[in-house]
CSV table of C-alpha atoms in Angstrom, one decimal:
chain,number,residue,atom,x,y,z
A,1,MET,CA,-53.0,64.6,20.5
A,2,SER,CA,-50.0,63.3,18.5
A,3,THR,CA,-50.4,61.1,15.5
A,4,VAL,CA,-51.0,57.3,15.9
A,5,GLU,CA,-49.3,54.6,13.8
A,6,LEU,CA,-52.0,52.6,12.1
A,7,GLY,CA,-51.6,49.1,10.7
A,8,ALA,CA,-53.7,46.1,9.7
A,9,GLU,CA,-54.2,45.2,13.3
A,10,ASN,CA,-55.7,48.5,14.5
A,11,PHE,CA,-56.9,50.4,11.3
A,12,GLU,CA,-60.5,49.2,11.3
A,13,SER,CA,-61.0,49.5,15.1
A,14,THR,CA,-59.5,53.0,15.1
A,15,VAL,CA,-61.8,54.2,12.3
A,16,THR,CA,-64.9,52.6,13.7
A,17,ASP,CA,-64.3,53.4,17.4
A,18,ASN,CA,-63.7,57.2,17.0
A,19,GLU,CA,-66.0,60.0,15.8
A,20,ILE,CA,-63.4,61.5,13.3
A,21,VAL,CA,-60.3,59.9,12.1
A,22,LEU,CA,-57.8,61.4,9.5
A,23,VAL,CA,-55.4,59.0,7.9
A,24,ASP,CA,-52.1,59.9,6.2
A,25,PHE,CA,-50.8,57.2,3.9
A,26,TRP,CA,-47.1,57.9,3.4
A,27,ALA,CA,-43.6,56.4,2.9
A,28,SER,CA,-40.2,57.5,4.2
A,29,TRP,CA,-38.7,57.8,0.7
A,30,CYS,CA,-41.5,60.1,-0.5
A,31,GLY,CA,-40.5,63.8,-0.6
A,32,PRO,CA,-44.0,65.2,-0.6
A,33,CYS,CA,-44.8,63.0,2.3
A,34,ARG,CA,-41.9,64.4,4.3
A,35,GLN,CA,-43.1,67.9,3.4
A,36,PHE,CA,-46.7,67.2,4.5
A,37,SER,CA,-45.7,65.4,7.8
A,38,PRO,CA,-45.0,68.5,9.9
A,39,ILE,CA,-48.2,70.2,8.7
A,40,TYR,CA,-50.2,67.0,9.6
A,41,ASP,CA,-48.4,66.7,13.0
A,42,ALA,CA,-49.2,70.4,13.8
A,43,ALA,CA,-52.8,69.9,12.9
A,44,SER,CA,-53.0,66.9,15.2
A,45,GLU,CA,-51.8,69.1,18.1
A,46,GLU,CA,-54.4,71.7,17.3
A,47,HIS,CA,-57.3,69.2,17.2
A,48,PRO,CA,-57.0,66.8,20.1
A,49,GLU,CA,-60.6,65.7,19.6
A,50,ILE,CA,-59.7,64.1,16.3
A,51,VAL,CA,-57.6,61.0,15.8
A,52,PHE,CA,-54.7,61.6,13.3
A,53,GLY,CA,-53.4,58.3,12.0
A,54,LYS,CA,-50.5,57.4,9.8
A,55,VAL,CA,-50.0,54.4,7.6
A,56,ASP,CA,-46.5,53.6,6.4
A,57,THR,CA,-47.3,52.2,2.9
A,58,GLU,CA,-44.0,50.3,2.8
A,59,ALA,CA,-44.7,48.4,6.1
A,60,GLU,CA,-48.4,48.0,5.4
A,61,GLN,CA,-48.6,47.2,1.7
A,62,ALA,CA,-51.7,45.0,2.1
A,63,LEU,CA,-53.5,47.7,3.9
A,64,ALA,CA,-52.5,50.4,1.4
A,65,GLY,CA,-53.7,48.0,-1.4
A,66,ALA,CA,-57.0,47.4,0.4
A,67,ALA,CA,-57.4,51.2,0.6
A,68,ASN,CA,-56.7,51.5,-3.1
A,69,ILE,CA,-53.7,53.8,-2.5
A,70,THR,CA,-52.1,54.6,-5.8
A,71,SER,CA,-50.3,57.8,-5.0
A,72,ILE,CA,-48.7,59.1,-1.8
A,73,PRO,CA,-49.2,61.0,0.3
A,74,THR,CA,-53.0,60.3,0.4
A,75,LEU,CA,-55.2,61.8,3.0
A,76,MET,CA,-58.4,60.0,4.0
A,77,ALA,CA,-61.0,61.3,6.5
A,78,PHE,CA,-63.6,59.1,8.2
A,79,LYS,CA,-66.6,60.2,10.2
A,80,LYS,CA,-68.5,57.7,12.3
A,81,GLY,CA,-66.6,54.9,10.4
A,82,ASN,CA,-67.6,56.3,7.0
A,83,LEU,CA,-65.1,57.5,4.4
A,84,VAL,CA,-66.0,61.1,3.7
A,85,PHE,CA,-62.8,62.4,2.0
A,86,SER,CA,-59.9,60.9,0.1
A,87,GLN,CA,-57.3,62.8,-1.9
A,88,PRO,CA,-53.8,62.2,-3.0
A,89,GLY,CA,-51.2,64.9,-2.7
A,90,ALA,CA,-49.6,67.0,0.0
A,91,LEU,CA,-51.9,69.7,1.3
A,92,PRO,CA,-50.7,73.1,2.5
A,93,ALA,CA,-51.8,74.0,6.1
A,94,PRO,CA,-54.8,76.2,5.0
A,95,ALA,CA,-56.2,73.4,2.7
A,96,LEU,CA,-55.8,70.8,5.5
A,97,LYS,CA,-57.7,73.2,7.8
A,98,GLN,CA,-60.5,73.4,5.3
A,99,VAL,CA,-60.7,69.6,5.1
A,100,ILE,CA,-60.8,69.3,8.9
A,101,ASP,CA,-63.5,72.0,9.2
A,102,ALA,CA,-65.6,70.4,6.5
A,103,VAL,CA,-65.4,67.0,8.1
A,104,VAL,CA,-66.2,68.4,11.6
A,105,ASP,CA,-69.2,70.3,10.1
A,106,LEU,CA,-70.5,67.4,8.0
A,107,ASP,CA,-73.8,66.0,9.3
A,108,ILE,CA,-72.9,62.4,8.4
A,109,ASP,CA,-76.3,61.0,9.6
A,110,LYS,CA,-78.1,63.4,7.2
A,111,ALA,CA,-75.7,62.6,4.4
A,112,LEU,CA,-76.1,58.8,4.8
A,113,ALA,CA,-79.9,59.2,5.0
A,114,GLU,CA,-79.9,61.2,1.7
A,115,GLN,CA,-77.6,58.7,0.1
A,116,ALA,CA,-79.9,55.8,1.1
A,117,SER,CA,-82.9,57.7,-0.2
A,118,LYS,CA,-81.3,58.2,-3.6
A,119,GLU,CA,-80.2,54.6,-3.8
A,120,SER,CA,-83.7,53.3,-3.0
A,121,GLY,CA,-85.1,55.5,-5.8
A,122,GLU,CA,-87.2,57.8,-3.7
């Protein structure tokens, strides 16, 4: 699957309606963003079961602000609507593969149950 443009109108529904969503926050003037783009696009073709979204931080400044984006590119990963990874900086292909594999392998239900247990003081 190719990448999907995300904006204020479809960001939340995309993140909540899909099992795994990766989001690349970028801008056209950003050199590292342009370097990361073909790596990200190639990964989207290798993993059609995952939604790969892109947010143009220039066009979607309010969304970037709401996501606390302070540096671009920033990659975020969501699983079952939960943010499970967020890191600024362009990743080389092997590092992106590691992130994707970790998100795929993450048992989000177990992680959420463990977090809830810690927060309740058990």
